Tab-separated table of C-alpha atoms in Angstrom:
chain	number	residue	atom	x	y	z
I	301	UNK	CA	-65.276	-18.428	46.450
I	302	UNK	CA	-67.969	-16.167	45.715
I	303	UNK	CA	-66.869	-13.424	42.766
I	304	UNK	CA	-69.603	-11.496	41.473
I	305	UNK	CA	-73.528	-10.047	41.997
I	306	UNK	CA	-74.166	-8.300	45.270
I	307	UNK	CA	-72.253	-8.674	48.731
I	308	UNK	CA	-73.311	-11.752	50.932
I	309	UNK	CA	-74.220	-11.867	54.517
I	310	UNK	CA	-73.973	-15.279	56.824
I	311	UNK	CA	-75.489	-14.609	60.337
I	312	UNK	CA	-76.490	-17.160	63.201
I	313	UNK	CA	-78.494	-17.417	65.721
I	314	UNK	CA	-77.043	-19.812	69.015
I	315	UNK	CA	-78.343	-22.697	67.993
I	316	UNK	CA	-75.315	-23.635	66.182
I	317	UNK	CA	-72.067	-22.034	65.590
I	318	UNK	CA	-69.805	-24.518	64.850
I	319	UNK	CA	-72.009	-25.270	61.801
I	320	UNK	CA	-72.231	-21.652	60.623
I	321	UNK	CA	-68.425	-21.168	61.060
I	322	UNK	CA	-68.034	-24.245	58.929
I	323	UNK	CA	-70.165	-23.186	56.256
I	324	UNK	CA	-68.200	-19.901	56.354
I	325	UNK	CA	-65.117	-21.373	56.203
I	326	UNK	CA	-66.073	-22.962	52.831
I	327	UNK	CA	-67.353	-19.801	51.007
I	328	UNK	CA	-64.052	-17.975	52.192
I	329	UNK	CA	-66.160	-15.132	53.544
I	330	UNK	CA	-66.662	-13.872	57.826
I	331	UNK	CA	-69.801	-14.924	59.573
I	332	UNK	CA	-71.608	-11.793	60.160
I	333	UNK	CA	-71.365	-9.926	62.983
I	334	UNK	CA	-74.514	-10.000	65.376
I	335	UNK	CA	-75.594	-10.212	68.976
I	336	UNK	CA	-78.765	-12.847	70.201
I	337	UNK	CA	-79.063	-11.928	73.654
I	338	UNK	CA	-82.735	-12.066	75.691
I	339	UNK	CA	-84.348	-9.001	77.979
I	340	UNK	CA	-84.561	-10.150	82.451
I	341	UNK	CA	-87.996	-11.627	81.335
I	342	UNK	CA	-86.944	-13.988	78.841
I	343	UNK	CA	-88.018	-12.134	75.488
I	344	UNK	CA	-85.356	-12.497	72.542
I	345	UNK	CA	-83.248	-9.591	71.420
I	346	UNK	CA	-81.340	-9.332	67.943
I	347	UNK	CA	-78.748	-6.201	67.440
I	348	UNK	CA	-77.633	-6.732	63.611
I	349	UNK	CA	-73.966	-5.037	63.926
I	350	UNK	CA	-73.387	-4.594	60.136
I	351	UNK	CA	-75.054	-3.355	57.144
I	352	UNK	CA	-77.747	-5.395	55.417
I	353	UNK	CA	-79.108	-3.095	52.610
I	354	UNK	CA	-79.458	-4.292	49.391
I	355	UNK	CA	-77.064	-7.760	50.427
I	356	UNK	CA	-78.000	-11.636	49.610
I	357	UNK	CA	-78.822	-12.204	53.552
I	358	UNK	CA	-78.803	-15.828	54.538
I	359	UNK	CA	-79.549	-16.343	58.644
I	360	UNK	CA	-78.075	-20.374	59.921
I	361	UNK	CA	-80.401	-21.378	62.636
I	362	UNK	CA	-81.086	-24.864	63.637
I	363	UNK	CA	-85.101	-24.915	65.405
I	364	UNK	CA	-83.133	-27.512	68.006
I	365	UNK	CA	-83.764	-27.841	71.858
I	366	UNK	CA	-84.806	-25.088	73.061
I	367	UNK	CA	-87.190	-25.478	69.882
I	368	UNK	CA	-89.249	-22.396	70.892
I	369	UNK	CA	-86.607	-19.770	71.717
I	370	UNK	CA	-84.353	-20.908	68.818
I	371	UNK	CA	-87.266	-20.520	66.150
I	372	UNK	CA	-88.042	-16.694	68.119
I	373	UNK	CA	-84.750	-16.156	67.722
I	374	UNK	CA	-84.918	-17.060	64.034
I	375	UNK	CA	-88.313	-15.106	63.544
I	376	UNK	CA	-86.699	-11.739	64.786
I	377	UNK	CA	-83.533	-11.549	62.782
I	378	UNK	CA	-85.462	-12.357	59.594
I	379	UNK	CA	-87.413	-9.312	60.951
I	380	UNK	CA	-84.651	-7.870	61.746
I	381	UNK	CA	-82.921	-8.186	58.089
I	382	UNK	CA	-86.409	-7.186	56.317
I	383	UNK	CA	-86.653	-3.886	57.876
I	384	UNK	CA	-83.100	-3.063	57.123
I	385	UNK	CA	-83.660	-3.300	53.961
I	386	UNK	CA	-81.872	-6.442	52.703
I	387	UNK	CA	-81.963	-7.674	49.146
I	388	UNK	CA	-83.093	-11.386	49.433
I	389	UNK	CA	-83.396	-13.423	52.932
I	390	UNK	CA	-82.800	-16.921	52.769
I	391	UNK	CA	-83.397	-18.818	56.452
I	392	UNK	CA	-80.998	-21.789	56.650
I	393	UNK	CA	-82.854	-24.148	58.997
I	394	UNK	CA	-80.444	-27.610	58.785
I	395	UNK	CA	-83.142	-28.895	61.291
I	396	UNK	CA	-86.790	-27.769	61.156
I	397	UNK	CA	-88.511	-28.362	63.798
I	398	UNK	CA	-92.390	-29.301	64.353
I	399	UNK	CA	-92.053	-30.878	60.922
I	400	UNK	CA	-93.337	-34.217	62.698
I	401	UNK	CA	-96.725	-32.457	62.912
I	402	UNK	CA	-97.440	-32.193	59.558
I	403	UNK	CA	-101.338	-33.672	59.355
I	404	UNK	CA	-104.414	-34.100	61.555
I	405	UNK	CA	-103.598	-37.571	62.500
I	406	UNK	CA	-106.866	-37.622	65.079
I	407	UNK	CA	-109.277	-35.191	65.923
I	408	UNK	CA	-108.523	-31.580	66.915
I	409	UNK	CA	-104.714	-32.004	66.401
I	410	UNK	CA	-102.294	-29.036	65.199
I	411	UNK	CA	-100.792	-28.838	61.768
I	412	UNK	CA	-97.455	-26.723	63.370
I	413	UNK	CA	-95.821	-27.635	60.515
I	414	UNK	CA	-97.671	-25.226	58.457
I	415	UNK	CA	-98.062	-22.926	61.328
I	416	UNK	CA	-94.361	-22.499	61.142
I	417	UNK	CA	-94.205	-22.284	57.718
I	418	UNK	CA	-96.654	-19.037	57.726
I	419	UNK	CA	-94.338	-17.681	60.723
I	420	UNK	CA	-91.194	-17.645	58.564
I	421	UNK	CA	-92.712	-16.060	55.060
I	422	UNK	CA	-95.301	-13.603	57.117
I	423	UNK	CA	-91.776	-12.639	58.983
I	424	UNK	CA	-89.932	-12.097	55.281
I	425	UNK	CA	-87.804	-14.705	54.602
I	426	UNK	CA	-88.135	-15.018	51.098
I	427	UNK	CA	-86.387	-18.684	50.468
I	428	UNK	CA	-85.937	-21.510	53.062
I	429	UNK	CA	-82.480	-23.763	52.607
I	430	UNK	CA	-83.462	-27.175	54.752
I	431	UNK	CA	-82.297	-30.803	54.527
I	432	UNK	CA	-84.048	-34.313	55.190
I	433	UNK	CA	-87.815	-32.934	56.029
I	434	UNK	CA	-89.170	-35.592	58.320
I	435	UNK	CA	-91.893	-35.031	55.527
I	436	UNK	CA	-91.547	-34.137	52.140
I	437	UNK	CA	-94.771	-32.597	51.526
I	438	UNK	CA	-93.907	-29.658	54.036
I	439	UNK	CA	-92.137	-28.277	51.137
I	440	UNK	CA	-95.937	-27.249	49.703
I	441	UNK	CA	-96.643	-26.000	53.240
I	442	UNK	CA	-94.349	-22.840	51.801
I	443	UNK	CA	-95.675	-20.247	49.152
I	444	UNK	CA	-91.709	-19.300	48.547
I	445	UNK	CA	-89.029	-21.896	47.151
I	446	UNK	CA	-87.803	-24.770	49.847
I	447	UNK	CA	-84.563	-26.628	48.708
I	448	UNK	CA	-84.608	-30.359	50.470
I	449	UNK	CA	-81.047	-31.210	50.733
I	450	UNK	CA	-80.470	-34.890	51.248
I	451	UNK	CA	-78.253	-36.333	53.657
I	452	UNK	CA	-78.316	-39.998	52.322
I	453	UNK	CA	-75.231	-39.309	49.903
I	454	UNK	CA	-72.834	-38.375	52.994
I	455	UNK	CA	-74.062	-41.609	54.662
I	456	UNK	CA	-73.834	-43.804	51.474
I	457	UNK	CA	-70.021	-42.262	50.828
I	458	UNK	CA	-69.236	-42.976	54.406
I	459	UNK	CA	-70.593	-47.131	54.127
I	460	UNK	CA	-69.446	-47.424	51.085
I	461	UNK	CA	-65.534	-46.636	52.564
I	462	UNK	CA	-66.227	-48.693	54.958
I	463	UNK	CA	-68.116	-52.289	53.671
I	464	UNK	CA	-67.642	-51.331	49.763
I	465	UNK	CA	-70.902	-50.974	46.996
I	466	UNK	CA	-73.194	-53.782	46.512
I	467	UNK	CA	-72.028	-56.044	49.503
I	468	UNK	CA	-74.296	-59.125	49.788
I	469	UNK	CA	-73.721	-58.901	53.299
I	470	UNK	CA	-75.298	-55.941	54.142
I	471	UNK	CA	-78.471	-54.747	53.924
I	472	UNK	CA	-81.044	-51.741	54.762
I	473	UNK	CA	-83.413	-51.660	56.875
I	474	UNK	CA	-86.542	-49.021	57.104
I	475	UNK	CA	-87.430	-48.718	60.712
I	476	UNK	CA	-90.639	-48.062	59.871
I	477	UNK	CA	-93.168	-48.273	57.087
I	478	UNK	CA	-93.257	-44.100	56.709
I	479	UNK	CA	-89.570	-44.179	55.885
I	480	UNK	CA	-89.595	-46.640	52.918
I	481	UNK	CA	-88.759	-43.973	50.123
I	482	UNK	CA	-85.953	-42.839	52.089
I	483	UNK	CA	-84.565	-46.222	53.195
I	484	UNK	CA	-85.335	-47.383	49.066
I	485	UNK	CA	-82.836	-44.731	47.748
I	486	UNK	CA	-80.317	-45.007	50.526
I	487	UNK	CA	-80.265	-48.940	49.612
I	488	UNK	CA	-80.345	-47.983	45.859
I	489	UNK	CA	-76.651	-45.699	46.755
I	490	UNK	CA	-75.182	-48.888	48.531
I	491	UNK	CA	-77.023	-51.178	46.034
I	492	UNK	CA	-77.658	-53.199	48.858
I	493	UNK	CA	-80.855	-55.399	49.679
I	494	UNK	CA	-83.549	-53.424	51.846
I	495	UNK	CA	-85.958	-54.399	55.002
I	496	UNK	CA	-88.230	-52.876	56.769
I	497	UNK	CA	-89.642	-52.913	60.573
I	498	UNK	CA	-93.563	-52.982	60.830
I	499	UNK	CA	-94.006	-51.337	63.995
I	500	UNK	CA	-97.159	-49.694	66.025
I	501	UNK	CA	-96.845	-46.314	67.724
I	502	UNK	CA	-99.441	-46.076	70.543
I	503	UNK	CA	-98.111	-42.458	71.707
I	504	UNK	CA	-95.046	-39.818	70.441
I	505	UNK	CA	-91.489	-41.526	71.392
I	506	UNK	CA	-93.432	-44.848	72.496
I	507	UNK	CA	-93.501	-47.764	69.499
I	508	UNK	CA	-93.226	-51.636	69.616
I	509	UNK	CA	-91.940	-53.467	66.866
I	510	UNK	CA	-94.502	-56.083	65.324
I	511	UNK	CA	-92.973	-57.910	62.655
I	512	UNK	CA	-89.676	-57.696	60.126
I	513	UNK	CA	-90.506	-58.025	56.600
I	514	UNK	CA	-87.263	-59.237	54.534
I	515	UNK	CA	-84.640	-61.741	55.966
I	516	UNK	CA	-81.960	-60.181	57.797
I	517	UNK	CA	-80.549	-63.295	59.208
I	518	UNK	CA	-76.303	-63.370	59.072
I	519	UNK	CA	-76.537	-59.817	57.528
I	520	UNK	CA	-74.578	-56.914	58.670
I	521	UNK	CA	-77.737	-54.172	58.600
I	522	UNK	CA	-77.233	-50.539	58.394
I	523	UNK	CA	-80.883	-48.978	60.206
I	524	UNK	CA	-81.325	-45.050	58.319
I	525	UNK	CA	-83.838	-42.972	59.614
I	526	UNK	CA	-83.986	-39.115	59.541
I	527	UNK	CA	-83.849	-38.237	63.289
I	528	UNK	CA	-83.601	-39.803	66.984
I	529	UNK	CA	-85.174	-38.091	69.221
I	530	UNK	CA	-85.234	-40.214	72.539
I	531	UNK	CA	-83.770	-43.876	70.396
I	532	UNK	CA	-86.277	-45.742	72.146
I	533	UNK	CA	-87.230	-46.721	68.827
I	534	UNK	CA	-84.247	-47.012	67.481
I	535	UNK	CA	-82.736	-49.514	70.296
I	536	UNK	CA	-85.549	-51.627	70.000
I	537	UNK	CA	-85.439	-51.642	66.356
I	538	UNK	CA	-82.032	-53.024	67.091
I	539	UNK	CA	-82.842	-55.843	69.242
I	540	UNK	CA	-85.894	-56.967	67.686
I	541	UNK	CA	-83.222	-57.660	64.507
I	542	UNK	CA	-80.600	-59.195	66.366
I	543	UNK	CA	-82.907	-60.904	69.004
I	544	UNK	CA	-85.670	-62.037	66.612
I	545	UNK	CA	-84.105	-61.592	62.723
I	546	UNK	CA	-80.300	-62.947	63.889
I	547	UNK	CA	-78.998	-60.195	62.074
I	548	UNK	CA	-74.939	-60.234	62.833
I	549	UNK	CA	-74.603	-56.825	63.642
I	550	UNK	CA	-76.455	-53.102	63.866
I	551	UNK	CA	-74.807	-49.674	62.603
I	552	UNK	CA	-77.366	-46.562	62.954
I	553	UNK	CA	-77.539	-43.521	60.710
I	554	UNK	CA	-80.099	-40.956	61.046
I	555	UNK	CA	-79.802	-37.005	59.835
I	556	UNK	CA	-80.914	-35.174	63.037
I	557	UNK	CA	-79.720	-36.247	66.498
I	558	UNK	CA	-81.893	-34.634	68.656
I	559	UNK	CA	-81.047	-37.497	71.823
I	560	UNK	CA	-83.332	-35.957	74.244
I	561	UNK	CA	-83.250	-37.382	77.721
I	562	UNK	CA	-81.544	-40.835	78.052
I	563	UNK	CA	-80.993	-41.053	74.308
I	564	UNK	CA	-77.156	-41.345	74.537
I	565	UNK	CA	-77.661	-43.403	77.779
I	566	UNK	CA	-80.171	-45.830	75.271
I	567	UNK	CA	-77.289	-46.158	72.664
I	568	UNK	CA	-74.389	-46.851	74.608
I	569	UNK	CA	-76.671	-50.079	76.052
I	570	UNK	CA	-77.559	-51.597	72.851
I	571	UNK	CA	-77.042	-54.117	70.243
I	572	UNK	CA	-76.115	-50.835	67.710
I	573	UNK	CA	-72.132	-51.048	66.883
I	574	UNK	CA	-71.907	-47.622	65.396
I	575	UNK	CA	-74.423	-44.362	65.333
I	576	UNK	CA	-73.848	-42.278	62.470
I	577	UNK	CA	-75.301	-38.449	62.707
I	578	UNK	CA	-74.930	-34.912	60.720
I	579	UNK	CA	-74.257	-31.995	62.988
I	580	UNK	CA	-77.171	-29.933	61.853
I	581	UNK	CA	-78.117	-30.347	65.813
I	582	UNK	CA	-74.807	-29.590	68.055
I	583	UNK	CA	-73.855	-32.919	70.058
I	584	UNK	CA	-75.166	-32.499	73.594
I	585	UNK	CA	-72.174	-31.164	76.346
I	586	UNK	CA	-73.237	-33.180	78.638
I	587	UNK	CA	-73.274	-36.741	76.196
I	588	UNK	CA	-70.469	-39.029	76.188
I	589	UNK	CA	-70.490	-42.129	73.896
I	590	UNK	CA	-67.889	-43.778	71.448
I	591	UNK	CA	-70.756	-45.389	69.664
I	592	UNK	CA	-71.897	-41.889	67.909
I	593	UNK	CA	-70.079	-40.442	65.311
I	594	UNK	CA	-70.249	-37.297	63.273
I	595	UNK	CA	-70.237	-36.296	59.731
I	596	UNK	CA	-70.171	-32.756	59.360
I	597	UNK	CA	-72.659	-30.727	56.401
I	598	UNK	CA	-70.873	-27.519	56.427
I	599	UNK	CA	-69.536	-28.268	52.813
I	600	UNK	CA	-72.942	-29.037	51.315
I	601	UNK	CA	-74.775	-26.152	53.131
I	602	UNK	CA	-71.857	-23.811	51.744
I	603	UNK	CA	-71.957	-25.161	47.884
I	604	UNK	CA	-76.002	-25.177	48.337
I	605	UNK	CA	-75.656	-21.241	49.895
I	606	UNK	CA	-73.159	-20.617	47.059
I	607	UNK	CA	-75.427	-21.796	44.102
I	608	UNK	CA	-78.097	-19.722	45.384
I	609	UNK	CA	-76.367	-16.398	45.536
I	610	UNK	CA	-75.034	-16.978	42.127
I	611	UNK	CA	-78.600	-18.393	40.740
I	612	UNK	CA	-76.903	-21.584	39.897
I	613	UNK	CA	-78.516	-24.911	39.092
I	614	UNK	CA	-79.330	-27.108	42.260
I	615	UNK	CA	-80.453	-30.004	41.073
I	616	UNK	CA	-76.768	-32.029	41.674
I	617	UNK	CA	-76.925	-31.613	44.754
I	618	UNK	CA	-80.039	-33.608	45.128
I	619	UNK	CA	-77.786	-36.563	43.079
């Protein structure tokens, strides 16, 4: 519980209450009291129903489907806080999206990435509280301070419970060549063996899988990426390794579950045992699967939100 320095605020946007509730629930302290409602043409309106003056302000808003009213949404209350006057404003963004356009990866594209990341300090937040950037380097996209949090730890606990540390039987696998840093220190938790999927993506949420580098054969193999958006490449990750590697069998992690369109469909048809996902993206109402499972983040948003207000060391969390 939080004893000292100035009062805190937790407010939300809709993108995901359940979450922000959570993470009130471990500081011991009410989510703040707000309205996010939208004018008969669509256009977002905030109405802030307690006082912000002078308070450690921190706003919970996932940039999830719909991606561009959620991040308005999140835009206006920052606005919102700044001109009533609040001491610090911290956005707590457990999924930020348009970080996959983070470069010019052919001629004339967008960088929205940093687009975004001029939206949020030009509207006044003044610190950003995010976890599992689909890229790392987004963090220098920001001229205030970005704390990262990493997911991998909850998934390592949770595998580790399940097929114990350093299990010759099981092994990582990168499903793709960008996620090799993440996959290394996930297998580095487990102290498992690692492989990785050389694949070839001709257009967004279309990729074919070329080759496997490491033997998977006989191995139980745990796939960890940071999001699945439509798990067309994540089901065919999964086949190519039973179909091709004769791996004995597929569990899923990833950080974000976006599972747009027949995502959940896509999972419950494939070779993948378990899926393993973090709420910071609210399971869709309309999804039903046993294969997908959740681990929730509240805890580590709420100890990350508590070292902040008290200007506490983060770096454990990043352990």
């Amino acid at each position: 519980m939080i004893s000292h320095g100035k009062e805190i605020r937790v407010f939300a946007g809709n993108s995901n209450l359940p979450l922000a509730e959570g993470i009130c629930g471990y500081l011991g302290c009410p989510l703040g009291k707000s309205e996010v409602t939208a004018f008969a043409d669509g256009e977002c309106s905030i109405t802030l129903y307690e006082p912000v003056r002078g308070t450690d302000v921190f706003i919970v808003q996932s940039t999830c489907h719909p991606v561009n009213e959620r991040l308005m949404e999140l835009l206006i209350m920052i606005d919102a806080c700044r001109r009533a006057s609040a001491g610090r404003i911290t956005a707590v963004i457990p999924y930020f999206g348009y970080a996959r356009q983070d470069r010019k990866a052919k001629s004339r594209d967008p960088i929205s990435a940093k687009l975004v990341a001029n939206l949020l300090t030009k509207a006044g937040a003044d610190r950003i509280l995010t976890m599992d950037l689909h890229a790392p380097q987004i963090q220098g996209f920001f001229d205030i301070p970005v704390d990262n949090l990493m997911g991998a730890y909850l998934f390592a606990n949770s595998y580790i419970n399940r097929f114990g540390k350093a299990n010759p039987d099981v092994m990582v696998v990168s499903p793709d060549v960008g996620s090799v840093t993440r996959a290394r220190t996930f297998a580095h938790r487990l102290e498992t063996g690692m492989a990785i999927l050389d694949k070839r993506r001709e257009k967004a949420n279309v990729s074919e899988v070329l080759h496997i580098i490491g033997d998977v054969r006989g191995k139980t193999v745990v796939l960890h990426d940071d999001m699945i958006d439509t798990a067309g490449s994540l089901v065919g990750a999964a086949k190519t390794l039973m179909e091709l590697g004769g791996a004995k069998e597929i569990y899923a992690c990833a950080t974000h579950g976006i599972l747009s369109g027949d995502a959940v469909r896509r999972v419950n048809d494939s070779y993948i045992k378990e899926l393993l996902l973090l709420d910071t993206i609210p399971y869709p109402d309309t999804a039903q699967s046993g294969k997908i499972r959740y681990i929730t983040v509240a805890p580590l948003f709420g100890e990350a939100i508590e070292r902040i207000y008290e200007e506490a060391s983060m770096a454990s969390l990043f352990d």
